[in-house]
mmCIF file of C-alpha atoms and ligand atoms in Angstrom:
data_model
loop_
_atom_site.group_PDB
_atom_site.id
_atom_site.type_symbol
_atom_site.label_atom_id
_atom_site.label_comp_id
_atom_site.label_asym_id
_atom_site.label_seq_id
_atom_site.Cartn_x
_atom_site.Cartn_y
_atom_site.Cartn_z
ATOM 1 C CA UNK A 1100 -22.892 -33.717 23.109
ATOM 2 C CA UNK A 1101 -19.505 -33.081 21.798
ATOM 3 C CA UNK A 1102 -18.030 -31.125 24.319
ATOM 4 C CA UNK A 1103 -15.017 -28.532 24.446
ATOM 5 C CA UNK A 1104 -13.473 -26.888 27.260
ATOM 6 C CA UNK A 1105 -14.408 -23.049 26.728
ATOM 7 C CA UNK A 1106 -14.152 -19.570 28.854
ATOM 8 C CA UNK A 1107 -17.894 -18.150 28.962
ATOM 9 C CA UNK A 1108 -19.019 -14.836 29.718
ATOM 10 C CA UNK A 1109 -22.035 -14.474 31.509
ATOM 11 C CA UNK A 1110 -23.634 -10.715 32.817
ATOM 12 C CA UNK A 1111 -25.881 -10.301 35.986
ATOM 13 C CA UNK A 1112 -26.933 -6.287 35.950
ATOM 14 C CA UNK A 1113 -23.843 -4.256 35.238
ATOM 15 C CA UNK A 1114 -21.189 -7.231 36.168
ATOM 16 C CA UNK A 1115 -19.448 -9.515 33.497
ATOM 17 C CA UNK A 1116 -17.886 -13.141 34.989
ATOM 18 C CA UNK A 1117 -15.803 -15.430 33.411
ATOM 19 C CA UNK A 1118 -15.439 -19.030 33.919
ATOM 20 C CA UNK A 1119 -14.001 -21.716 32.062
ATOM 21 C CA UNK A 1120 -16.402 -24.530 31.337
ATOM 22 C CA UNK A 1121 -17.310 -27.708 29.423
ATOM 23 C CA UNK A 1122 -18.900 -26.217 26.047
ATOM 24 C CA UNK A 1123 -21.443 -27.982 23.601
ATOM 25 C CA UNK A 1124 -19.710 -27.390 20.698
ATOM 26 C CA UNK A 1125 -23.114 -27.517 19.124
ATOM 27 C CA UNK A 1126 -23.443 -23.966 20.206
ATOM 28 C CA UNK A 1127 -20.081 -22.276 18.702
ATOM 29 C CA UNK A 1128 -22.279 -20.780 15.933
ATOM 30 C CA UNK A 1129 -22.937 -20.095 12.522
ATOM 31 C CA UNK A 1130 -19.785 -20.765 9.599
ATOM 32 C CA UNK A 1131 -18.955 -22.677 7.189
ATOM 33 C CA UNK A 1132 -15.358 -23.283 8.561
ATOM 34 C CA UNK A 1133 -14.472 -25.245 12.258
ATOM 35 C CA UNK A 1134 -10.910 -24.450 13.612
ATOM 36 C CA UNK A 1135 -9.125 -26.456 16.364
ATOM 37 C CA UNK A 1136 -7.705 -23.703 18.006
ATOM 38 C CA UNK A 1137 -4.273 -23.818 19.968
ATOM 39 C CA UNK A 1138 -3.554 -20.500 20.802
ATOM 40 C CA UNK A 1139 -5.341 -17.181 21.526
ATOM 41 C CA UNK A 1140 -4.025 -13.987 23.449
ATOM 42 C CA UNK A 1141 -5.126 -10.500 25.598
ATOM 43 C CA UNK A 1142 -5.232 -7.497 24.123
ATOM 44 C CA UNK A 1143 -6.990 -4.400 25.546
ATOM 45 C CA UNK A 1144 -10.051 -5.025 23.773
ATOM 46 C CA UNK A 1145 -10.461 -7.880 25.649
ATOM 47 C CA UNK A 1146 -9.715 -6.563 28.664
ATOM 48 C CA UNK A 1147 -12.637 -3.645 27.750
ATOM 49 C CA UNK A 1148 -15.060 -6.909 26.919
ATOM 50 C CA UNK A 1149 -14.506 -8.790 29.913
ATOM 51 C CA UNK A 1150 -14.962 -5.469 32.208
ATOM 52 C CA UNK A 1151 -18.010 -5.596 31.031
ATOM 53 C CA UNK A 1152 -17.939 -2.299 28.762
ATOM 54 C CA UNK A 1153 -21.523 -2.311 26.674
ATOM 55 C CA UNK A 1154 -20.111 -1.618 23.351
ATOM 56 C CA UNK A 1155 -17.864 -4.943 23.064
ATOM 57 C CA UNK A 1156 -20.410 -8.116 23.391
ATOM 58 C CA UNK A 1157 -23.836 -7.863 22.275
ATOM 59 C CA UNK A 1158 -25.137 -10.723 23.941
ATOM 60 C CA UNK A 1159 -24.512 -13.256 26.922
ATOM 61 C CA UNK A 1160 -23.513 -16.042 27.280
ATOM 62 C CA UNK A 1161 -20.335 -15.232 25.197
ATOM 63 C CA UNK A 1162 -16.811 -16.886 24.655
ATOM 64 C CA UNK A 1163 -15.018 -13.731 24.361
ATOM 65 C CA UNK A 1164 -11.043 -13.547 22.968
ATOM 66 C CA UNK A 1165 -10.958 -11.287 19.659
ATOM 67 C CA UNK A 1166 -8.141 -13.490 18.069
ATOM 68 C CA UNK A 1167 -7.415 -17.155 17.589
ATOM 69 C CA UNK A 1168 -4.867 -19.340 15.854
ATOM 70 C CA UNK A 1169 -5.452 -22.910 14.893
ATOM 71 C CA UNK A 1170 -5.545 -25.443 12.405
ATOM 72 C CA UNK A 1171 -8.920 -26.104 10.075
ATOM 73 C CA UNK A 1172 -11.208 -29.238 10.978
ATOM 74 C CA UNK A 1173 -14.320 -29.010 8.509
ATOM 75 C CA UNK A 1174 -14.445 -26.647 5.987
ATOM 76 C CA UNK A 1175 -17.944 -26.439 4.090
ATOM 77 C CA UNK A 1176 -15.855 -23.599 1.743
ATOM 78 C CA UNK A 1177 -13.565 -24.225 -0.649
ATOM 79 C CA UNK A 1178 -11.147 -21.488 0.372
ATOM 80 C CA UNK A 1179 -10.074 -24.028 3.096
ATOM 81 C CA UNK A 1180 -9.585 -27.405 4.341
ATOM 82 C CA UNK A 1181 -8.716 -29.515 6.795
ATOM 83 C CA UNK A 1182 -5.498 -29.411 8.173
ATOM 84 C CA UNK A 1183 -5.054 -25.616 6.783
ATOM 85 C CA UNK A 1184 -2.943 -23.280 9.521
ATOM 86 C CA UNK A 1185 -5.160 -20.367 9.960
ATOM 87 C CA UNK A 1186 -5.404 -17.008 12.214
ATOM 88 C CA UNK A 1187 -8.437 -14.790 12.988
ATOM 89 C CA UNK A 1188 -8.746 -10.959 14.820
ATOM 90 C CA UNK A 1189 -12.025 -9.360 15.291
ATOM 91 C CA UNK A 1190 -14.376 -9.240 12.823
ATOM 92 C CA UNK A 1191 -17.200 -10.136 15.077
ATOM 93 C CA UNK A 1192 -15.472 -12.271 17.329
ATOM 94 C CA UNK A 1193 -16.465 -11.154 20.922
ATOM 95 C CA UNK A 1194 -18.875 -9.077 20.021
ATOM 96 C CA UNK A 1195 -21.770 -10.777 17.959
ATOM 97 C CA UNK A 1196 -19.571 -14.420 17.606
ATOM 98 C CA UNK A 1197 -18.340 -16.615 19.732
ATOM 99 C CA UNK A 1198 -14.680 -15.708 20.020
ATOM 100 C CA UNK A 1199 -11.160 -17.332 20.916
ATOM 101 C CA UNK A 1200 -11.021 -18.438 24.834
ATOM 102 C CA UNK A 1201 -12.110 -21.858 23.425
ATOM 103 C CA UNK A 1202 -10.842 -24.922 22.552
ATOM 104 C CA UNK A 1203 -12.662 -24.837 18.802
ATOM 105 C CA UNK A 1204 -14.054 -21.580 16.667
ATOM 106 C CA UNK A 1205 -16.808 -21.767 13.751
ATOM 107 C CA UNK A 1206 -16.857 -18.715 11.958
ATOM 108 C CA UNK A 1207 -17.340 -17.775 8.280
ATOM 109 C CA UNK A 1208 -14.572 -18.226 5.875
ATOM 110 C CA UNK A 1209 -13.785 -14.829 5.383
ATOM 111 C CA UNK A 1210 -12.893 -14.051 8.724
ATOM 112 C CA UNK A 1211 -9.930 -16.694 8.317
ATOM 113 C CA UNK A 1212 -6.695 -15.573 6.911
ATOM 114 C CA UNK A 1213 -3.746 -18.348 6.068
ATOM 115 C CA UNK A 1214 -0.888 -18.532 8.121
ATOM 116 C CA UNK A 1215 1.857 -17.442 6.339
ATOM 117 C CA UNK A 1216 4.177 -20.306 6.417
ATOM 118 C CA UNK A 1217 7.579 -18.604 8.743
ATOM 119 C CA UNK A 1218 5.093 -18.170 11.590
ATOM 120 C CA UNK A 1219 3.391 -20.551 14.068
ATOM 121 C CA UNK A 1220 0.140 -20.613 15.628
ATOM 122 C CA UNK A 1221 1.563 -19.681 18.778
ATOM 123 C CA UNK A 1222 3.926 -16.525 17.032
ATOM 124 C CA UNK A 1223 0.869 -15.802 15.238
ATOM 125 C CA UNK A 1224 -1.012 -14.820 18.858
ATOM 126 C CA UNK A 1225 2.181 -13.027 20.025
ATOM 127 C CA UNK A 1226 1.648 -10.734 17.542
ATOM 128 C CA UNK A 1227 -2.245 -10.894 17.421
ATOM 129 C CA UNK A 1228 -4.396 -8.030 17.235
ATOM 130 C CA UNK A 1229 -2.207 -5.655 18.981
ATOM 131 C CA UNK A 1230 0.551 -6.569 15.994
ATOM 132 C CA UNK A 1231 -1.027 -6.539 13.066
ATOM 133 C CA UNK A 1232 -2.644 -3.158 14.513
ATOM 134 C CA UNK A 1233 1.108 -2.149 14.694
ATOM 135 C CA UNK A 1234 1.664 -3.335 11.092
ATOM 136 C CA UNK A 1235 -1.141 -1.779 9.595
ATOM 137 C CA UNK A 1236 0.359 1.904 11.111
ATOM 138 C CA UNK A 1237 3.923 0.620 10.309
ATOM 139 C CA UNK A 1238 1.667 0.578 6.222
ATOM 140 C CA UNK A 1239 0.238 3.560 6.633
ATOM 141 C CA UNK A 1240 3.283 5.503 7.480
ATOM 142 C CA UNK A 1241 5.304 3.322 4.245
ATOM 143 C CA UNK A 1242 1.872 4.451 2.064
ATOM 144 C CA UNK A 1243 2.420 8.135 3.223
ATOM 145 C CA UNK A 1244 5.954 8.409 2.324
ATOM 146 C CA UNK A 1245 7.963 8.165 5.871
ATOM 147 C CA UNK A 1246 11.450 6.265 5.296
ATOM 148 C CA UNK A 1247 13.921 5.940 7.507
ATOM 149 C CA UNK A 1248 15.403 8.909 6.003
ATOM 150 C CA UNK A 1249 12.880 11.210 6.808
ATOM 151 C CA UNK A 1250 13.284 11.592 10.643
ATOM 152 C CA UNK A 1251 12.799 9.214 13.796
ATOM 153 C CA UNK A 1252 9.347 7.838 14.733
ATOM 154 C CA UNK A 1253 7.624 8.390 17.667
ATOM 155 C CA UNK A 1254 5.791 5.392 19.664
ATOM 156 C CA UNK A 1255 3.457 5.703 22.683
ATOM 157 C CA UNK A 1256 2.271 3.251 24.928
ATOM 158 C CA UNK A 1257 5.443 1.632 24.190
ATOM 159 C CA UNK A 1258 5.479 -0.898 26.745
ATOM 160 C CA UNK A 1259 1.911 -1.995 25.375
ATOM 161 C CA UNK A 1260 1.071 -5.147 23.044
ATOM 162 C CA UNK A 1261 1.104 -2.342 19.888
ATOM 163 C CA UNK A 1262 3.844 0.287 21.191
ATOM 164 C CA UNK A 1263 6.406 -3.305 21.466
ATOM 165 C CA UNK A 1264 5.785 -4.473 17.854
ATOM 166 C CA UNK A 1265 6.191 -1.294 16.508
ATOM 167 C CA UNK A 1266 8.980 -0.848 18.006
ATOM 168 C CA UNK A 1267 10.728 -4.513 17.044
ATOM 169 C CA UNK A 1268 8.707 -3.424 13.139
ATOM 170 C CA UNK A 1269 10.381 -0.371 12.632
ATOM 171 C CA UNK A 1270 13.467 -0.414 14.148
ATOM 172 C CA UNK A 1271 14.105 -3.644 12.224
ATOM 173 C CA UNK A 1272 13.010 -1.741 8.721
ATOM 174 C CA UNK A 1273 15.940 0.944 9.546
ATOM 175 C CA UNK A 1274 13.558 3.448 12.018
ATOM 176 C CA UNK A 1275 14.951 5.657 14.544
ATOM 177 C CA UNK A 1276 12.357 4.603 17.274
ATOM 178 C CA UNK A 1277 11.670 7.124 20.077
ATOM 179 C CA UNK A 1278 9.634 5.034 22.745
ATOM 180 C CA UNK A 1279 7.007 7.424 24.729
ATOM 181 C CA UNK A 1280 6.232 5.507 28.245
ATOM 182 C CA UNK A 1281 4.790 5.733 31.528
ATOM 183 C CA UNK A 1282 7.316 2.739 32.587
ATOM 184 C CA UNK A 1283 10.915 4.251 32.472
ATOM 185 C CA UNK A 1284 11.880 1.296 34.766
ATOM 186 C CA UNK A 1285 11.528 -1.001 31.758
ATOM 187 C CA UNK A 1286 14.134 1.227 29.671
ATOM 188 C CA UNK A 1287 16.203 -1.488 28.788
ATOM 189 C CA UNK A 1288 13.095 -3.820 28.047
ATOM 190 C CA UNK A 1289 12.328 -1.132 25.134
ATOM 191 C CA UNK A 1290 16.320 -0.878 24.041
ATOM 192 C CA UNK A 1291 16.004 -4.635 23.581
ATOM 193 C CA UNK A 1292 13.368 -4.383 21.209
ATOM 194 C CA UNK A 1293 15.098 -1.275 19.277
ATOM 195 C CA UNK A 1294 14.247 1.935 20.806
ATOM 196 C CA UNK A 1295 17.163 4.364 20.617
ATOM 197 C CA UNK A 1296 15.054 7.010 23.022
ATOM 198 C CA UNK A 1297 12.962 6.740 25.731
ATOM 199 C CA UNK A 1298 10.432 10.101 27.025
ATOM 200 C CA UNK A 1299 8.478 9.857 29.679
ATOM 201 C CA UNK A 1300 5.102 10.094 28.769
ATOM 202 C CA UNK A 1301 4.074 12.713 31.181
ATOM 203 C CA UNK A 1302 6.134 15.008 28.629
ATOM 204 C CA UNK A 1303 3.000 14.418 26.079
ATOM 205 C CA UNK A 1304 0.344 13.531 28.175
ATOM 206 C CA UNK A 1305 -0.942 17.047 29.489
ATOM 207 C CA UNK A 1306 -2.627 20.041 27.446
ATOM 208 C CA UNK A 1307 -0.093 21.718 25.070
ATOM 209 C CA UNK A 1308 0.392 24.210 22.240
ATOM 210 C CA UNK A 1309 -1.039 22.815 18.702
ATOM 211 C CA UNK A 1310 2.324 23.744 16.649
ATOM 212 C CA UNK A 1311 5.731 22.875 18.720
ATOM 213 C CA UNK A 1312 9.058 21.996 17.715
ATOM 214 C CA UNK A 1313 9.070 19.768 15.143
ATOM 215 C CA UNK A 1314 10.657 16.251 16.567
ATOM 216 C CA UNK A 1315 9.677 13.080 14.222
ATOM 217 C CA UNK A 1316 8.522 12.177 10.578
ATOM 218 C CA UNK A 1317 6.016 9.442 11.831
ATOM 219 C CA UNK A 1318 3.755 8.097 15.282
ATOM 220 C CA UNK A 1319 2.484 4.921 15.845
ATOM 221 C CA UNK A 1320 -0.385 6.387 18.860
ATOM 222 C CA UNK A 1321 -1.856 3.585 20.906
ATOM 223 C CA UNK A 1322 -3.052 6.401 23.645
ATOM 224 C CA UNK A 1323 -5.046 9.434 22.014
ATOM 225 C CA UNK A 1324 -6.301 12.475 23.886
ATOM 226 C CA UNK A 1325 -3.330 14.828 24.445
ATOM 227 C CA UNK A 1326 -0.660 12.493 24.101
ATOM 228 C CA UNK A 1327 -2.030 12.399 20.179
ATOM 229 C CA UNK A 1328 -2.852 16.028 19.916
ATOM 230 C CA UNK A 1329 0.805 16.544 21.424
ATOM 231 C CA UNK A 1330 2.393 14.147 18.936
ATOM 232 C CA UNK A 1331 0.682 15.756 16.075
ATOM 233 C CA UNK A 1332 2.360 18.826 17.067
ATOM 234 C CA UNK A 1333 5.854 18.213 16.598
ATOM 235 C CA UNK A 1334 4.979 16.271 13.701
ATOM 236 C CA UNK A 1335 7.793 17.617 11.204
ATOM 237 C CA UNK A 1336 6.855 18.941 7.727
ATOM 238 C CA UNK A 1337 4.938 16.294 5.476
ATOM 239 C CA UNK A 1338 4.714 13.944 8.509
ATOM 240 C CA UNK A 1339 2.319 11.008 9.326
ATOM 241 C CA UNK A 1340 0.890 10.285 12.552
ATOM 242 C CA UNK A 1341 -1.344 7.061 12.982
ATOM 243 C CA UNK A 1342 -3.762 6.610 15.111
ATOM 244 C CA UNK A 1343 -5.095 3.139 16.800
ATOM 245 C CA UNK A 1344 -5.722 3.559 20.136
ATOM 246 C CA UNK A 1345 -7.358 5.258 23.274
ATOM 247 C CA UNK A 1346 -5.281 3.923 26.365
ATOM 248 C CA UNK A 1347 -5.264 7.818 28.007
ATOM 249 C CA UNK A 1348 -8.675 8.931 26.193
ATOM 250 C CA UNK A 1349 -10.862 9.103 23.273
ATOM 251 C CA UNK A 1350 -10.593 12.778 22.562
ATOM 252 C CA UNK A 1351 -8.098 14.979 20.222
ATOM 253 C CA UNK A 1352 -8.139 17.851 21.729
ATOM 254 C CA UNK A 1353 -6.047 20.058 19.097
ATOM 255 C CA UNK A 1354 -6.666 22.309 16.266
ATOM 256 C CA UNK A 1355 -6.206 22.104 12.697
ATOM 257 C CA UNK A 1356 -2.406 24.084 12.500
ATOM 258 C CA UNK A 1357 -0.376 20.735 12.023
ATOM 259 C CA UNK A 1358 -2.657 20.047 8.788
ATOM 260 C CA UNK A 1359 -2.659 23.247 7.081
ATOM 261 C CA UNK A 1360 0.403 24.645 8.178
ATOM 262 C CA UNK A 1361 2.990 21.691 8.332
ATOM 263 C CA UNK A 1362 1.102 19.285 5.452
ATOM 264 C CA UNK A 1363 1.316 16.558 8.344
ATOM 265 C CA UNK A 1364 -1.190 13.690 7.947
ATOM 266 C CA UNK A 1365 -3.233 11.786 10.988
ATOM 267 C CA UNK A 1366 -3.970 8.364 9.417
ATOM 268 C CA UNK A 1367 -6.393 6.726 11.281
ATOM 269 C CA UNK A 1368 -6.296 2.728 12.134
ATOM 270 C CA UNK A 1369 -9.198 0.124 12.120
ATOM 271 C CA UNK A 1370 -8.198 -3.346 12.810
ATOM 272 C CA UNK A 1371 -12.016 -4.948 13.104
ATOM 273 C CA UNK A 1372 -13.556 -4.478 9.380
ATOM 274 C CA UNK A 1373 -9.883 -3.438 7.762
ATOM 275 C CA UNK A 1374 -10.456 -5.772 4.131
ATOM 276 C CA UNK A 1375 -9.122 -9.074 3.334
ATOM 277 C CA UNK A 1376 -6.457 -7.719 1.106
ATOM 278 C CA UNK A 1377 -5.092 -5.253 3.924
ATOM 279 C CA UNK A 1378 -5.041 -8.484 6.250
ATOM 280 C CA UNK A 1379 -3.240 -10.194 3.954
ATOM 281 C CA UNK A 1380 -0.609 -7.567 3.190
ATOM 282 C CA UNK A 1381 -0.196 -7.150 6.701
ATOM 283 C CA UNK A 1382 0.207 -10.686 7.950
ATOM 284 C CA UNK A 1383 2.917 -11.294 4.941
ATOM 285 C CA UNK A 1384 4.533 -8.280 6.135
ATOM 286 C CA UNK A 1385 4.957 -9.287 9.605
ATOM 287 C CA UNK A 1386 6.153 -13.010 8.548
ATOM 288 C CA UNK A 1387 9.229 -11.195 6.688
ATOM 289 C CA UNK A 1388 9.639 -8.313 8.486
ATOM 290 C CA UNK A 1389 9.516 -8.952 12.332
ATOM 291 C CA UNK A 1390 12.211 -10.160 14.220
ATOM 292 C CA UNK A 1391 10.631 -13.825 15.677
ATOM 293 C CA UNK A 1392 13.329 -13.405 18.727
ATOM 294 C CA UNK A 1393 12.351 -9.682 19.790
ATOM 295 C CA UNK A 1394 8.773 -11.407 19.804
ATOM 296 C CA UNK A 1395 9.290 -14.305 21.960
ATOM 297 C CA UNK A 1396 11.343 -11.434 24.552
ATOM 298 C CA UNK A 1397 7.713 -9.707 24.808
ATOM 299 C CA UNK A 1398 5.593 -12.641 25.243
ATOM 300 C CA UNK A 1399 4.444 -14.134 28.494
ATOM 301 C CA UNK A 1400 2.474 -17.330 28.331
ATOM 302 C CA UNK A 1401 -0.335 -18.420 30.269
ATOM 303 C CA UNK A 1402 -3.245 -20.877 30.444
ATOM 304 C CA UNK A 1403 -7.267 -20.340 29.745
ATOM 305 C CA UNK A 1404 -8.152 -20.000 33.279
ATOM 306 C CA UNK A 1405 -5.465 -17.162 34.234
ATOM 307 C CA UNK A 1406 -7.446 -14.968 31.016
ATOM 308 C CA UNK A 1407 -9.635 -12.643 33.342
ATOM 309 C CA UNK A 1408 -6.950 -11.307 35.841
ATOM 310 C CA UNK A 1409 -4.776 -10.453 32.707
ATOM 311 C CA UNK A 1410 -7.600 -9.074 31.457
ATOM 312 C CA UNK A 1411 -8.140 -6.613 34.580
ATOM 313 C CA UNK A 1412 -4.216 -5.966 34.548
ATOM 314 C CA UNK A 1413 -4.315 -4.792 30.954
ATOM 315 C CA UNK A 1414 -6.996 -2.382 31.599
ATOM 316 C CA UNK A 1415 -4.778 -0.750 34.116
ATOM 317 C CA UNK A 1416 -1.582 -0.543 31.910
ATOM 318 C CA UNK A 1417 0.009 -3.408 34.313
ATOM 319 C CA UNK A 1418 0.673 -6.095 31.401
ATOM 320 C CA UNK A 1419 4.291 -5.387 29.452
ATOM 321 C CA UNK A 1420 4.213 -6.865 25.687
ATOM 322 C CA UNK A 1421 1.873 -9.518 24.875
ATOM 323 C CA UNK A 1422 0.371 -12.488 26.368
ATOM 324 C CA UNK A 1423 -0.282 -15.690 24.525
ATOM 325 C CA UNK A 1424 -2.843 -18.014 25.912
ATOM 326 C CA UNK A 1425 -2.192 -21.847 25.267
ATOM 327 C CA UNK A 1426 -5.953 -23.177 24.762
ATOM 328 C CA UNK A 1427 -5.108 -26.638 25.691
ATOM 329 C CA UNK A 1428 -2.981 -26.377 28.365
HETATM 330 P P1 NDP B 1437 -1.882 -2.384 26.038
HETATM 331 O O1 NDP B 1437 -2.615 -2.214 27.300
HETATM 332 O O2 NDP B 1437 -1.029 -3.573 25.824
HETATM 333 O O3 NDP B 1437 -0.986 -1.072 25.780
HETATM 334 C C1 NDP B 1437 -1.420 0.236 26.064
HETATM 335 C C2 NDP B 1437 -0.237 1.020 26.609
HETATM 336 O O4 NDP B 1437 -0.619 2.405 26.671
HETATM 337 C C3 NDP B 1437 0.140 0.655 28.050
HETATM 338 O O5 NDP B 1437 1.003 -0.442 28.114
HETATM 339 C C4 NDP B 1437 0.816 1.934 28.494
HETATM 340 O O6 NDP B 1437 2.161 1.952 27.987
HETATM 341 C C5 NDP B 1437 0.027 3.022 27.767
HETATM 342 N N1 NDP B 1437 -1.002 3.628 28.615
HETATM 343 C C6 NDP B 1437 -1.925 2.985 29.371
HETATM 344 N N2 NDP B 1437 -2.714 3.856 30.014
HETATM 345 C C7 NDP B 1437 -2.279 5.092 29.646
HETATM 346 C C8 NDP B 1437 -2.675 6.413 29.973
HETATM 347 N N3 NDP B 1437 -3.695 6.652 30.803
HETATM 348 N N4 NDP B 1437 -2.009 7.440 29.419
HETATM 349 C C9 NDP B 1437 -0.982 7.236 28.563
HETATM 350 N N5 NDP B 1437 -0.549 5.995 28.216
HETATM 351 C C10 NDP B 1437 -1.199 4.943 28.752
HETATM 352 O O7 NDP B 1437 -2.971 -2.304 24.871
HETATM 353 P P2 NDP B 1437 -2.831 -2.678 23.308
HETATM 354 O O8 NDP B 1437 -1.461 -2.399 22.867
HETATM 355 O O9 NDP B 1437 -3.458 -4.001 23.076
HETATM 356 O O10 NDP B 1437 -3.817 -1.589 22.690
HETATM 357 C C11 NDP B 1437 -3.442 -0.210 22.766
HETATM 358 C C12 NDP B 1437 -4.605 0.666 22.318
HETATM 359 O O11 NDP B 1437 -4.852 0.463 20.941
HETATM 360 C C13 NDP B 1437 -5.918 0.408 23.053
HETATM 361 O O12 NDP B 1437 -6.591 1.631 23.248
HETATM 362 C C14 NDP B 1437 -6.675 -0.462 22.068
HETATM 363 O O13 NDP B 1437 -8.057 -0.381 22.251
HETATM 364 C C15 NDP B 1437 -6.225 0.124 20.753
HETATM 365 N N6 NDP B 1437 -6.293 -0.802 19.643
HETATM 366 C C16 NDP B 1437 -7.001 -0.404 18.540
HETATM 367 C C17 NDP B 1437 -7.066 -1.189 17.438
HETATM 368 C C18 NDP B 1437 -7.739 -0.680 16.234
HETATM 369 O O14 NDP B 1437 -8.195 -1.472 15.398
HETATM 370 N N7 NDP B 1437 -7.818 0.614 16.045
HETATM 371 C C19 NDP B 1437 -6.504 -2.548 17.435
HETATM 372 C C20 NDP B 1437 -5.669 -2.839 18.611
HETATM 373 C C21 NDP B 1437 -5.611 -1.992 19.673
HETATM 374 P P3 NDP B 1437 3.387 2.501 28.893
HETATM 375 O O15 NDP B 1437 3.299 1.796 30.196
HETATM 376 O O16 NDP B 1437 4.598 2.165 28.095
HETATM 377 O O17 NDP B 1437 3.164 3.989 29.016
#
């Protein structure tokens, strides 16, 4: 047996554990492409897989981690070959695949997306999931006609692994960023990256009127529930608001005013099955467009083992930025 060192899930009745083990790699699964992988990372999905949450992994034992960066091995497809930098988020990884907490992946080729050249393996995890997630909104707002002329743009959950690349994104295309956060002690953590306002997010986060003064051409939401309904709003005429995340709740509880009355559009966000192309556009995107140093200021590094008690933290809004997980440390 070849044999990799690995972080396994395993479930006995409603509890999930974590451990890191020696791995057949005989076992990683079906693909037609094996990556050495160097670097993977935490976002809050993983934090929701680890806790166990039914939804996320299908089946035990698991090695769950929704990203990975690494460098092809074997490549059965011609897309790739050895030697090739890659980078992989969700598809099926973690849920019906063996994911990223591992020193190797095999997954099908077009899960795999080329590292654009300006970025490493290890930059590509700093961003991750929770980045390109930011990207895609940062695309959504650009497709629905929000410039930097058009007003400031709210972002919630600031302090989060999406709120802190949007916020380095935009504010480095020319954004007025207004940072929504639960964390006003980390102010000048947020400035750093490019906020030019900080609310506390206790001003959104509680039951309020579905048309109010009109404050920003564009969200980035990482938190739903009223803090969405809230930032839809004071959505200003012709607006966009996207919409990627569930950190206070799933629900929207508005009504249709902001649509019909203001033309404002929610534009919602899907990071799992989004199409090659969009991955593509996105990962170029945030190779030219994202300051590398505002990155590294948001990333915290640690090893395989330390991935579960991150994974708690996340799930209780204690982790600032993003972590990066060095596979073979
Ligand atoms: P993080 O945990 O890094 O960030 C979430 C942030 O939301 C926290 O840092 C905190 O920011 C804020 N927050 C946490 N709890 C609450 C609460 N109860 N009420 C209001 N704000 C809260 O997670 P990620 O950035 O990785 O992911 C953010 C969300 O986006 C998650 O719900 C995730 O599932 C979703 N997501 C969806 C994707 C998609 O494809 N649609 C892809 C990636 C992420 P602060 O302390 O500054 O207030």
């Amino acid at each position: 047996m070849s044999s990799i060192k690995a972080l396994v899930a395993n479930k006995t009745g409603d509890t999930v554990q974590a451990q890191v083990v020696d791995f057949d790699e005989a076992n990683l699964g079906e693909g037609d492409v094996t990556v050495a992988l160097e670097w993977s990372t935490i976002n809050y999905k993983d934090g929701l897989a680890l806790s166990g949450l039914p939804r996320i992994i299908q089946s035990y034992p698991m090695i769950p981690g929704i990203d990975f960066a690494g460098v092809v091995e074997a490549s059965d497809n011609p897309a790739f070959k050895p030697g090739d930098r890659v980078v992989a988020n969700s598809w099926g990884l973690s849920q019906s695949h063996n994911g990223g907490y591992a020193q190797k992946a095999r997954v099908p080729a077009e899960w795999l997306v080329p590292l654009p050249e300006a970025l490493t393996t290890r930059q590509a995890m700093a961003i991750g999931t929770a980045g390109y997630t930011a990207m895609l909104c940062v695309l959504a707002l650009e497709h629905g006609g929000v410039t930097p002329d058009s007003g400031p743009v709210l972002v919630t959950g600031a302090n989060g692994g999406v709120g802190s690349v949007a916020i380095a994104l935009l504010s480095g295309l020319g954004y007025r960023v207004i940072a929504s956060t639960g964390r006003p002690q980390e102010a000048d953590y947020l400035k750093s990256l490019g906020a030019s306002e900080i609310i506390d997010r206790a001003e959104l986060s509680e039951p309020g009127k579905p048309l109010q003064t009109e404050q920003w051409a564009g969200v980035v939401d990482s938190v739903g529930s009223h803090t969405l309904a809230n930032a839809i709003a004071r959505t200003k005429y012709r607006g966009v608001v996207t919409a990627c995340g569930l950190a206070q709740g799933m629900d929207l509880p508005g009504n249709v005013a902001p649509f019909i009355m203001r033309n404002v559009t929610l534009a919602g966000i899907d990071s799992v099955n989004a199409p090659t192309e969009a991955r593509l556009e996105a990962w170029s995107r945030l190779a030219r467009d994202l300051d590398l140093a505002k990155l590294e200021s948001a990333v915290v590094e640690v090893p395989l083992a330390a991935v579960p008690d991150v994974a708690a933290s996340i799930l209780k809004g204690q982790v600032r930025g993003r972590t990066v997980v060095n596979l073979n440390a």
